mmCIF file of N, CA, C and O in Angstrom:
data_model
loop_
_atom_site.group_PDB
_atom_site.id
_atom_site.type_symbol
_atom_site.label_atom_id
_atom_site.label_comp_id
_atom_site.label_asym_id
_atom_site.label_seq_id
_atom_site.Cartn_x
_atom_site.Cartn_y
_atom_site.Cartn_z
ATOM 1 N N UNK A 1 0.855 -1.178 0.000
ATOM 2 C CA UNK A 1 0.000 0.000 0.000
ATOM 3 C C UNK A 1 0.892 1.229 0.000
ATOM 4 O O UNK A 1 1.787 1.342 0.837
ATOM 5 N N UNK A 2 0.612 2.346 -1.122
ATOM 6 C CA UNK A 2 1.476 3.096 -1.023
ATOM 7 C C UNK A 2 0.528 4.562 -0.386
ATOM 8 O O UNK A 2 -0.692 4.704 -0.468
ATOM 9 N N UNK A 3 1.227 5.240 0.055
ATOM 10 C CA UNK A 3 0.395 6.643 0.682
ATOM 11 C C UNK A 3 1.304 7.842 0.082
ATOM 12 O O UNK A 3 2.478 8.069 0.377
ATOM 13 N N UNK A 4 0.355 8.675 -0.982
ATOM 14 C CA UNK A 4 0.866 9.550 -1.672
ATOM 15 C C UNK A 4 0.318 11.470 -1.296
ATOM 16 O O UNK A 4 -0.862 11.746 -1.083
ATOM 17 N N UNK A 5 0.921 12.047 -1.294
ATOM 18 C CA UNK A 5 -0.276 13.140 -1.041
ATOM 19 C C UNK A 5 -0.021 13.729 0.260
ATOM 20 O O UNK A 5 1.008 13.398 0.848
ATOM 21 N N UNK A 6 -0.995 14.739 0.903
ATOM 22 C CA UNK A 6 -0.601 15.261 2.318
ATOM 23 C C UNK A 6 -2.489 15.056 2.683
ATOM 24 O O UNK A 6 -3.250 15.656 1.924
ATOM 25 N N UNK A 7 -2.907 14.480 3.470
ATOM 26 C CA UNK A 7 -3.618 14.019 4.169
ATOM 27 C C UNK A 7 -4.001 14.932 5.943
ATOM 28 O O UNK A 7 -3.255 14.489 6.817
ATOM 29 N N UNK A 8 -4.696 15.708 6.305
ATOM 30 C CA UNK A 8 -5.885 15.878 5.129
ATOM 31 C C UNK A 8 -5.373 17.007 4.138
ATOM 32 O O UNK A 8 -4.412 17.697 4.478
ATOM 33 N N UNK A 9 -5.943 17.186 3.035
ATOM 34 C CA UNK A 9 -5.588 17.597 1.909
ATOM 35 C C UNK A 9 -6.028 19.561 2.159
ATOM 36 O O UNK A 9 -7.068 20.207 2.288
ATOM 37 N N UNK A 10 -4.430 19.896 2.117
ATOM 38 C CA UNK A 10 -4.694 21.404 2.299
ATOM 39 C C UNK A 10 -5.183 22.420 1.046
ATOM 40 O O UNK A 10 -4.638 22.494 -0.056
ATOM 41 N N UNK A 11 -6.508 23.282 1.564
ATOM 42 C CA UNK A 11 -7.586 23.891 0.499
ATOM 43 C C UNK A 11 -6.495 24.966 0.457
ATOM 44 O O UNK A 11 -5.737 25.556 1.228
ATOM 45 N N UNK A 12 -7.003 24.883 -1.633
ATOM 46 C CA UNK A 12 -6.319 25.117 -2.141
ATOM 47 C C UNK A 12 -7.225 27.126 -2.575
ATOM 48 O O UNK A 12 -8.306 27.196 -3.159
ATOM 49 N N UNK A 13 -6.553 28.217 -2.180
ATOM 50 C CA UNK A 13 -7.554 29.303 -2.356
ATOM 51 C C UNK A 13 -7.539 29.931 -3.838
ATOM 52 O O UNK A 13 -6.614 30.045 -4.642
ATOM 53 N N UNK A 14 -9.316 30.410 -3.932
ATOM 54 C CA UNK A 14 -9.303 30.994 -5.149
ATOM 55 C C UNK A 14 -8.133 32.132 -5.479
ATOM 56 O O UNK A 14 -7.763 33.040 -4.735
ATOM 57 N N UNK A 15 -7.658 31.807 -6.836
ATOM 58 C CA UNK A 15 -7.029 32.916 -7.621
ATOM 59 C C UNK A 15 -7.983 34.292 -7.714
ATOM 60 O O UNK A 15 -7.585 35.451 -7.829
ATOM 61 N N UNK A 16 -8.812 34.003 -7.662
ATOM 62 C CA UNK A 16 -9.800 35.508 -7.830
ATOM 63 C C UNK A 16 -9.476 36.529 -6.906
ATOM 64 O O UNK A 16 -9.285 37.692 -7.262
ATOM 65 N N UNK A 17 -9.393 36.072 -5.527
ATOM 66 C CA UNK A 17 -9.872 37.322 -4.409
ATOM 67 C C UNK A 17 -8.183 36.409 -3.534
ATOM 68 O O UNK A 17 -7.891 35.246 -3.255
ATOM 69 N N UNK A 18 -7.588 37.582 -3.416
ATOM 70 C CA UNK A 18 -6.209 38.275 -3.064
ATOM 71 C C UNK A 18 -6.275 37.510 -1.530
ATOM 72 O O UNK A 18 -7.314 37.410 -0.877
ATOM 73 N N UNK A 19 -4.945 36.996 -1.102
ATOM 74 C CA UNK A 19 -4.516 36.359 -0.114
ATOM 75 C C UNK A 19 -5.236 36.642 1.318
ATOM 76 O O UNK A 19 -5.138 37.821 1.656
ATOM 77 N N UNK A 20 -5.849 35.916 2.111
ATOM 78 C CA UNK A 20 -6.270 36.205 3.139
ATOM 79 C C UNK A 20 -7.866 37.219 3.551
ATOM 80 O O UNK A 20 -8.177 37.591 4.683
ATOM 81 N N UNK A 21 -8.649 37.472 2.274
ATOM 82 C CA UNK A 21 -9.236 38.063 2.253
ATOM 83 C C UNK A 21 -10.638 36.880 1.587
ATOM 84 O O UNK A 21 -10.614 36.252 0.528
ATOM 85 N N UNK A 22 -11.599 36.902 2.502
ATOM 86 C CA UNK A 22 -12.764 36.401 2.376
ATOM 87 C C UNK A 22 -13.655 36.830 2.365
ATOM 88 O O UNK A 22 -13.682 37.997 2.754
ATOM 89 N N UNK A 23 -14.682 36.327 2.017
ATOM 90 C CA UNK A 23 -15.913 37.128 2.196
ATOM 91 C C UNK A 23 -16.468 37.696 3.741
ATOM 92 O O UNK A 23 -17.412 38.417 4.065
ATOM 93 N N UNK A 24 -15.706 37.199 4.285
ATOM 94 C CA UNK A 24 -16.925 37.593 5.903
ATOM 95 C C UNK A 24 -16.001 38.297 6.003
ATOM 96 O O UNK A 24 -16.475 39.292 6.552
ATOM 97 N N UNK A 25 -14.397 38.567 5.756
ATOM 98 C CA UNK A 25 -13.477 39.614 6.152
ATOM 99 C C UNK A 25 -13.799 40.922 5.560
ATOM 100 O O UNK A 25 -13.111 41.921 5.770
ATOM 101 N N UNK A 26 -14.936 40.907 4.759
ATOM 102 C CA UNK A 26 -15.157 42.333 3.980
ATOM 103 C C UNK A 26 -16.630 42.876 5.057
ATOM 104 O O UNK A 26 -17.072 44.014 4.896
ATOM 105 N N UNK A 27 -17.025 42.285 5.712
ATOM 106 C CA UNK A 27 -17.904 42.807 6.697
ATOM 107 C C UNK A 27 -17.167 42.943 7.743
ATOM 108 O O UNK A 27 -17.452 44.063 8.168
ATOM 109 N N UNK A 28 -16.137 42.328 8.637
ATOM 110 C CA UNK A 28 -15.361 43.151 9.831
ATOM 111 C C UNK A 28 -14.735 44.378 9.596
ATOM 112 O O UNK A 28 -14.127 44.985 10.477
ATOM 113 N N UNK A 29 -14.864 44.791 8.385
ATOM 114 C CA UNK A 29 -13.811 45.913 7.745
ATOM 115 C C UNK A 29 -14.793 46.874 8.030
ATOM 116 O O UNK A 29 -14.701 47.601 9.019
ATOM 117 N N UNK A 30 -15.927 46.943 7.065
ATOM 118 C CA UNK A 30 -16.905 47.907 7.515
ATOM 119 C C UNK A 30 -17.265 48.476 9.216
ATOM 120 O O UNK A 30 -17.527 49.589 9.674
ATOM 121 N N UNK A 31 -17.119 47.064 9.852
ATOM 122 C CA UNK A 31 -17.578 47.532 11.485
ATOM 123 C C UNK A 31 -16.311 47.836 11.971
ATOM 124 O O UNK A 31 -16.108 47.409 13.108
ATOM 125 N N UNK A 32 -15.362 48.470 11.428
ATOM 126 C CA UNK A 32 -14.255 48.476 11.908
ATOM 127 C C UNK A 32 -14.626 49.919 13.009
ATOM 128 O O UNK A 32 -14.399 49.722 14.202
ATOM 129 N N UNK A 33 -15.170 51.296 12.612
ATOM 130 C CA UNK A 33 -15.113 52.156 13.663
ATOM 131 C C UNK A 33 -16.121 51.706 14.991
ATOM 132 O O UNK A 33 -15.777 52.168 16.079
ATOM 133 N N UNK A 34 -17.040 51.050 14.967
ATOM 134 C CA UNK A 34 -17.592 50.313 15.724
ATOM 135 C C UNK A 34 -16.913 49.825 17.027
ATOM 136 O O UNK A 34 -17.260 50.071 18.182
ATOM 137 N N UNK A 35 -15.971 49.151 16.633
ATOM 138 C CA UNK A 35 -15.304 48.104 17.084
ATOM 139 C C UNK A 35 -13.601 48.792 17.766
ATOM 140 O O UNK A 35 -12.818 48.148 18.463
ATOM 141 N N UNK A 36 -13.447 50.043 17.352
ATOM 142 C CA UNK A 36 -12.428 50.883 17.934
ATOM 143 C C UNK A 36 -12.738 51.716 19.090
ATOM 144 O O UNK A 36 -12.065 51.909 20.102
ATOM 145 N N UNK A 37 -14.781 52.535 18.494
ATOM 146 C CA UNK A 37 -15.098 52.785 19.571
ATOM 147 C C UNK A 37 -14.986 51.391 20.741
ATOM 148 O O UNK A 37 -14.112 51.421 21.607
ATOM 149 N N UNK A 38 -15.550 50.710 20.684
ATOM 150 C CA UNK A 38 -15.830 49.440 22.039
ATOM 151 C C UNK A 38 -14.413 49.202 22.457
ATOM 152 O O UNK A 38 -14.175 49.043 23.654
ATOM 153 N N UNK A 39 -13.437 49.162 21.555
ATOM 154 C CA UNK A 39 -12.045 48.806 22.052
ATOM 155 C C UNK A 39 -11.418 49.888 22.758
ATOM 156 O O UNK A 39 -10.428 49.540 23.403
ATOM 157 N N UNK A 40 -11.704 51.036 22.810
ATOM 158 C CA UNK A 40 -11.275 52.727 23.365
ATOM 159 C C UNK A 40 -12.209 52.710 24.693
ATOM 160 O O UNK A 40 -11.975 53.426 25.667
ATOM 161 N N UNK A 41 -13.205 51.880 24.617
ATOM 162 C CA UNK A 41 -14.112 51.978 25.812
ATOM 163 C C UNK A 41 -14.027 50.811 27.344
ATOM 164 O O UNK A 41 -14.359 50.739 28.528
ATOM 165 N N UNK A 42 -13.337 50.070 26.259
ATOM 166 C CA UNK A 42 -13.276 48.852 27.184
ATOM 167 C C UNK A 42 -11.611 49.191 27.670
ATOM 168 O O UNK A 42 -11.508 48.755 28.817
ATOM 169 N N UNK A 43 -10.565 49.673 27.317
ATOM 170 C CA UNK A 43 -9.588 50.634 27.134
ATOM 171 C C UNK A 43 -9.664 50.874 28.393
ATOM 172 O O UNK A 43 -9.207 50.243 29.345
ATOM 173 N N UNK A 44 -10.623 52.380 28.322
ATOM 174 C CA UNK A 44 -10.867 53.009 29.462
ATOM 175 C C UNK A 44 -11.108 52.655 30.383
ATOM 176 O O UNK A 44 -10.288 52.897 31.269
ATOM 177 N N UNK A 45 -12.352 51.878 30.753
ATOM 178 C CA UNK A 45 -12.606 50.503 31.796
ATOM 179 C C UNK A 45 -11.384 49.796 32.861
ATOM 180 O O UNK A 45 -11.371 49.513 34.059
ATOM 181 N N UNK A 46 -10.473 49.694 31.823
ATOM 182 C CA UNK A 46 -9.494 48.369 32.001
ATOM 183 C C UNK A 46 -8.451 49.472 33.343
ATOM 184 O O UNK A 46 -8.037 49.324 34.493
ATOM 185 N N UNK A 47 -8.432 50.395 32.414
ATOM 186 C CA UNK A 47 -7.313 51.435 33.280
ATOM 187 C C UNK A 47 -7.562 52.222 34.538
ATOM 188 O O UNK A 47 -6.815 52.756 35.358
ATOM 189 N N UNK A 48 -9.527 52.056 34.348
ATOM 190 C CA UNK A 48 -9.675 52.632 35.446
ATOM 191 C C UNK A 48 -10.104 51.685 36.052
ATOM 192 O O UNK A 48 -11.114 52.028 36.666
ATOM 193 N N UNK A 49 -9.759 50.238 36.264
ATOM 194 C CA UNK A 49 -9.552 49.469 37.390
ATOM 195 C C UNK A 49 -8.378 49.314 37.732
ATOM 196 O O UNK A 49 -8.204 49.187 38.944
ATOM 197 N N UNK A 50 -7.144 49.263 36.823
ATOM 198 C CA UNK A 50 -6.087 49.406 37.499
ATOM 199 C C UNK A 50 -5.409 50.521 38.190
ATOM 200 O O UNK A 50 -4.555 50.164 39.002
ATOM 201 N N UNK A 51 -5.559 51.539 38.079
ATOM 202 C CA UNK A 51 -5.845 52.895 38.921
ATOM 203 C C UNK A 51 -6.395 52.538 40.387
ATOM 204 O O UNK A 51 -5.699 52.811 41.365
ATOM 205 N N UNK A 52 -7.561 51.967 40.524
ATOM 206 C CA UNK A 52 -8.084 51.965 41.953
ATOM 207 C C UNK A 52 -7.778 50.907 42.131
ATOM 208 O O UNK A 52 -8.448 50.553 43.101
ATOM 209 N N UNK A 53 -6.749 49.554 41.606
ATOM 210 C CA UNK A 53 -6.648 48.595 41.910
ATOM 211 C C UNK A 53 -4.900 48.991 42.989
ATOM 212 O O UNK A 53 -4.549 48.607 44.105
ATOM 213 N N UNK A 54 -4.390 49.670 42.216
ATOM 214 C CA UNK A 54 -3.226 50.374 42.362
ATOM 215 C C UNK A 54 -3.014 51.561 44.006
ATOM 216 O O UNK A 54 -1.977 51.845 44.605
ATOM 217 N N UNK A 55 -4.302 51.948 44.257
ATOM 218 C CA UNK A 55 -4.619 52.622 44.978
ATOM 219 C C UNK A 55 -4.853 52.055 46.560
ATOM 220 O O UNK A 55 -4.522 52.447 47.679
ATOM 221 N N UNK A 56 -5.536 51.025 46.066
ATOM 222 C CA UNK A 56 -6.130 50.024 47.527
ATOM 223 C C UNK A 56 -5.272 49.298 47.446
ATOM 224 O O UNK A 56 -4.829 48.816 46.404
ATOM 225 N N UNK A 57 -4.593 48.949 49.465
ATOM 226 C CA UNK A 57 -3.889 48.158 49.739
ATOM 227 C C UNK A 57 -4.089 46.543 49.309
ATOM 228 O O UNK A 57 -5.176 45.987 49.149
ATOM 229 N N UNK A 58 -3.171 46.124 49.209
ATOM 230 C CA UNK A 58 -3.247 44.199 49.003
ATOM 231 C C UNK A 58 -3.985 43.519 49.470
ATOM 232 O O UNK A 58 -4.650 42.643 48.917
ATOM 233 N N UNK A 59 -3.963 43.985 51.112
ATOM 234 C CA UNK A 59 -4.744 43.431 51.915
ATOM 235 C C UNK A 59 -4.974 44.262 53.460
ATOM 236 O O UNK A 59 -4.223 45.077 53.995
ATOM 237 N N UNK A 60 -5.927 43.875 53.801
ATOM 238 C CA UNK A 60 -6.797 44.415 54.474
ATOM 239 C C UNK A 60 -5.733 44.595 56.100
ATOM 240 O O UNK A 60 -5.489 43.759 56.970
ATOM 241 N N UNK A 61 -5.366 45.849 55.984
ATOM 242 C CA UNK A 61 -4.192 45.918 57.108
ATOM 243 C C UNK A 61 -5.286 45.604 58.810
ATOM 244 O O UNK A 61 -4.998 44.941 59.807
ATOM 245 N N UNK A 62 -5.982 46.058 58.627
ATOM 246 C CA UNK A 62 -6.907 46.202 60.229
ATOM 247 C C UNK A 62 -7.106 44.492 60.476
ATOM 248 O O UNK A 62 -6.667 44.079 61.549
ATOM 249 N N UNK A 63 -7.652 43.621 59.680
ATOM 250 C CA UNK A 63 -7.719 42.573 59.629
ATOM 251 C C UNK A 63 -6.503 41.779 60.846
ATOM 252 O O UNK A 63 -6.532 41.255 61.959
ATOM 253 N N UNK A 64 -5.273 42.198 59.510
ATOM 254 C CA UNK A 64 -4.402 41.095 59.937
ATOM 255 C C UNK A 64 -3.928 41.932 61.389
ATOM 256 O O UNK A 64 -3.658 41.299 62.409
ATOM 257 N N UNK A 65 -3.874 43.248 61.336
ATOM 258 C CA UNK A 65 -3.518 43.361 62.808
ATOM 259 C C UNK A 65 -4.290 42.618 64.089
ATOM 260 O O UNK A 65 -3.859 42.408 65.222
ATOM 261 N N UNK A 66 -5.233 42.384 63.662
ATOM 262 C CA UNK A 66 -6.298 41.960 64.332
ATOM 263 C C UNK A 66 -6.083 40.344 64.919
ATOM 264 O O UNK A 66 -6.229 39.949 66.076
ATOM 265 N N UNK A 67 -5.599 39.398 63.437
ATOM 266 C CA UNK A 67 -5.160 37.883 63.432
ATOM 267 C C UNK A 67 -3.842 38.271 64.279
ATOM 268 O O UNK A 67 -3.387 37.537 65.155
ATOM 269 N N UNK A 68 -3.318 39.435 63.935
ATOM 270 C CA UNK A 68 -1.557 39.179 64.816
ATOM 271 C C UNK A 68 -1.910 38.878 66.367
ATOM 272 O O UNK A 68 -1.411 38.009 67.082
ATOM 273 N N UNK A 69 -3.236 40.144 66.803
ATOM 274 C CA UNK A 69 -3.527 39.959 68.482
ATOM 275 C C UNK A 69 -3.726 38.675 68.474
ATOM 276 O O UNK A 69 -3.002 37.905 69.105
ATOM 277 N N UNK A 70 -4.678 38.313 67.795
ATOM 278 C CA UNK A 70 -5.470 37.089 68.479
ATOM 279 C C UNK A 70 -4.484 35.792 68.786
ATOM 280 O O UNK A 70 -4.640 35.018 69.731
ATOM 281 N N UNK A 71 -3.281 35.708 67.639
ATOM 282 C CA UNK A 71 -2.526 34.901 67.678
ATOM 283 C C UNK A 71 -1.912 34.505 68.938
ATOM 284 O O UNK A 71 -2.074 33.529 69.670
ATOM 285 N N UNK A 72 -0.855 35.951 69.010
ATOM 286 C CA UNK A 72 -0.173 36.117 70.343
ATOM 287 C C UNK A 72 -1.057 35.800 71.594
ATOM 288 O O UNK A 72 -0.435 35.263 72.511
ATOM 289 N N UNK A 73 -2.132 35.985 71.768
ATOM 290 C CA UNK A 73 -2.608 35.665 73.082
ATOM 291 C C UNK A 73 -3.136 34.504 72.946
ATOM 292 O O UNK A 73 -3.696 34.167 73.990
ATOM 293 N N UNK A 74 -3.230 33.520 71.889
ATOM 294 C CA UNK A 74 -3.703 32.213 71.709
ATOM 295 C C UNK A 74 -4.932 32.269 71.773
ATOM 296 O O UNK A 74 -5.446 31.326 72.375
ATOM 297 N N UNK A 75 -5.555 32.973 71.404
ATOM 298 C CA UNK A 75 -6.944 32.927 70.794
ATOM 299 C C UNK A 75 -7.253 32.559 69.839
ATOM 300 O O UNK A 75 -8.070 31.664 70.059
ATOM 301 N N UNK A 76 -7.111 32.687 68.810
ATOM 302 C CA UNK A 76 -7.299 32.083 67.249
ATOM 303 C C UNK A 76 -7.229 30.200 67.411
ATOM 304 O O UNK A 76 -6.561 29.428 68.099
ATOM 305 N N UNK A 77 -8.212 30.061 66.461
ATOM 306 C CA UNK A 77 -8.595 29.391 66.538
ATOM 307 C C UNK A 77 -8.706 28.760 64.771
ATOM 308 O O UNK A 77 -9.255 29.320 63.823
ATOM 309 N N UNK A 78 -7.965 27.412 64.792
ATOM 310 C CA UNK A 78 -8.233 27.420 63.029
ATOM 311 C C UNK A 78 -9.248 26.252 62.774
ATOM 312 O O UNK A 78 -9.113 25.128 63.257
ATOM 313 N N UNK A 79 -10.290 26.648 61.953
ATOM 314 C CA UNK A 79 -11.197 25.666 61.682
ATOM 315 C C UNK A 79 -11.007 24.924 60.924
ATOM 316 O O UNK A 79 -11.000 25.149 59.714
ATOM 317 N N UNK A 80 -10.790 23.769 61.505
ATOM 318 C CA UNK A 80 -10.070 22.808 60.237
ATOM 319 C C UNK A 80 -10.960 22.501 59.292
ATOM 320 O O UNK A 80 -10.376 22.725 58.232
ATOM 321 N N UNK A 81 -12.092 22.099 59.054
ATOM 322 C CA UNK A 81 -13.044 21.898 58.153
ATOM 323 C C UNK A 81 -13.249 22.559 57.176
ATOM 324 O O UNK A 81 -13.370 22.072 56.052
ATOM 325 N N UNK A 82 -13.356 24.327 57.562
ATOM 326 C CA UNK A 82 -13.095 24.961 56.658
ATOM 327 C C UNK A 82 -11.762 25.164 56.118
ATOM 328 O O UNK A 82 -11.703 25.688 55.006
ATOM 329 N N UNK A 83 -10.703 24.851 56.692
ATOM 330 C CA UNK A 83 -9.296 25.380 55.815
ATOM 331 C C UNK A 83 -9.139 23.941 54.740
ATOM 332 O O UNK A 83 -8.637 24.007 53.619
ATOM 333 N N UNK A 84 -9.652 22.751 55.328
ATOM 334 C CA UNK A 84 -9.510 21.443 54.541
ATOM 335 C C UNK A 84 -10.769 21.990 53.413
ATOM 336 O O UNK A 84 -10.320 22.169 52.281
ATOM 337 N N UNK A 85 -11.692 22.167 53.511
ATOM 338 C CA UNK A 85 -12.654 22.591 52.005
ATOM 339 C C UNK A 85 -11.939 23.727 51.442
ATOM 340 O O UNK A 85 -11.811 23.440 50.252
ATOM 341 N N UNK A 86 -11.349 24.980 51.675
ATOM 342 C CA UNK A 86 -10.586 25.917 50.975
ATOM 343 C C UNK A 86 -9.908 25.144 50.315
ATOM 344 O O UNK A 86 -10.224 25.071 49.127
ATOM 345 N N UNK A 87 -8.900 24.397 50.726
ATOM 346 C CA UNK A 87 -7.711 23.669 50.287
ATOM 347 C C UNK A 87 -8.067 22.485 49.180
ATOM 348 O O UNK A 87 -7.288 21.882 48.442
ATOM 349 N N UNK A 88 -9.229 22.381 49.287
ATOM 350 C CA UNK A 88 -9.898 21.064 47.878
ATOM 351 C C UNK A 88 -10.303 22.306 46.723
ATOM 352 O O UNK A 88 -9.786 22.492 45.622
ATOM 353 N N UNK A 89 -11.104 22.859 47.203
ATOM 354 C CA UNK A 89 -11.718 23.984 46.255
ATOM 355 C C UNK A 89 -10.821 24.741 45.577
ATOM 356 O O UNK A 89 -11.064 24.958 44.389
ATOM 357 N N UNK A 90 -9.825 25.199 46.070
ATOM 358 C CA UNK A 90 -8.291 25.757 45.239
ATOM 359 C C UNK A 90 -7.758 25.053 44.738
ATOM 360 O O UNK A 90 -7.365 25.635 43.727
ATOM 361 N N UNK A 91 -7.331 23.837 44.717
ATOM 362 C CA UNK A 91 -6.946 22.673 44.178
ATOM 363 C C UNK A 91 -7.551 22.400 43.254
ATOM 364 O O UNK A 91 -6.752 22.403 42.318
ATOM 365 N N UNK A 92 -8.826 22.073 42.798
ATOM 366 C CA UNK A 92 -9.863 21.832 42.095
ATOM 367 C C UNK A 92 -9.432 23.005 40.894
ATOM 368 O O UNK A 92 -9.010 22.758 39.764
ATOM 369 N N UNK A 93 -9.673 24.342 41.505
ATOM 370 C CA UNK A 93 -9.668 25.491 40.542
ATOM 371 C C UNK A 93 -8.494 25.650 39.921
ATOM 372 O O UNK A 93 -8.464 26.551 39.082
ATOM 373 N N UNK A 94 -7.343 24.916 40.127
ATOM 374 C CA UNK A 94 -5.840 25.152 39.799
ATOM 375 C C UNK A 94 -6.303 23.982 38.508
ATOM 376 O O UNK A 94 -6.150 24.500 37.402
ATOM 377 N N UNK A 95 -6.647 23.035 38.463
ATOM 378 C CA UNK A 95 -6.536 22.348 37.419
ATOM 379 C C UNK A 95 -7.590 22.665 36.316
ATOM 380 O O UNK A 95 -7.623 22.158 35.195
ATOM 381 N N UNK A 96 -8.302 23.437 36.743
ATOM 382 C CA UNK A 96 -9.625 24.155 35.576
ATOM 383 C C UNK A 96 -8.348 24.734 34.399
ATOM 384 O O UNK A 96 -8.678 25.321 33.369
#
């Protein structure tokens, strides 16, 4: 048995209409200002979350001062049930 050819067989494009240019590519062209506005808007969006993302601390300073007391005087208390379900549920989401 002989096997001749390239499998699957790469389409071969019309000579008529110029490299890379299809028919549905002549309708994204038209919505092109469309689509600069939404991209200038979503733009804006993007920057003004990183601005107030930039602004607010990492984490919640009152909090952890709070875990530091409780620590030191041996108060805290860790719920294992819940830190064992955190710890499946992050796990879980790491392999999504």
């Amino acid at each position: 048995m002989k096997i001749e050819g390239q499998y699957p067989k790469v389409p071969v494009q019309d000579k008529g209409s110029p490299k890379g240019k299809e028919k549905g590519d002549v309708q994204i062209e038209k919505n092109k200002p469309a689509d600069i506005k939404k991209t200038s808007a979503d733009q804006f969006a993007v920057k003004k979350m990183r601005s107030k993302m930039e602004t607010e601390p990492d984490m919640d300073l009152e909090k952890v001062k709070a875990l530091k007391e409780k620590i030191k005087k041996g108060e805290y208390q860790v719920d294992q049930k819940k830190l064992a379900a955190n710890l499946l549920k992050d796990s879980l989401l790491e392999d999504i």
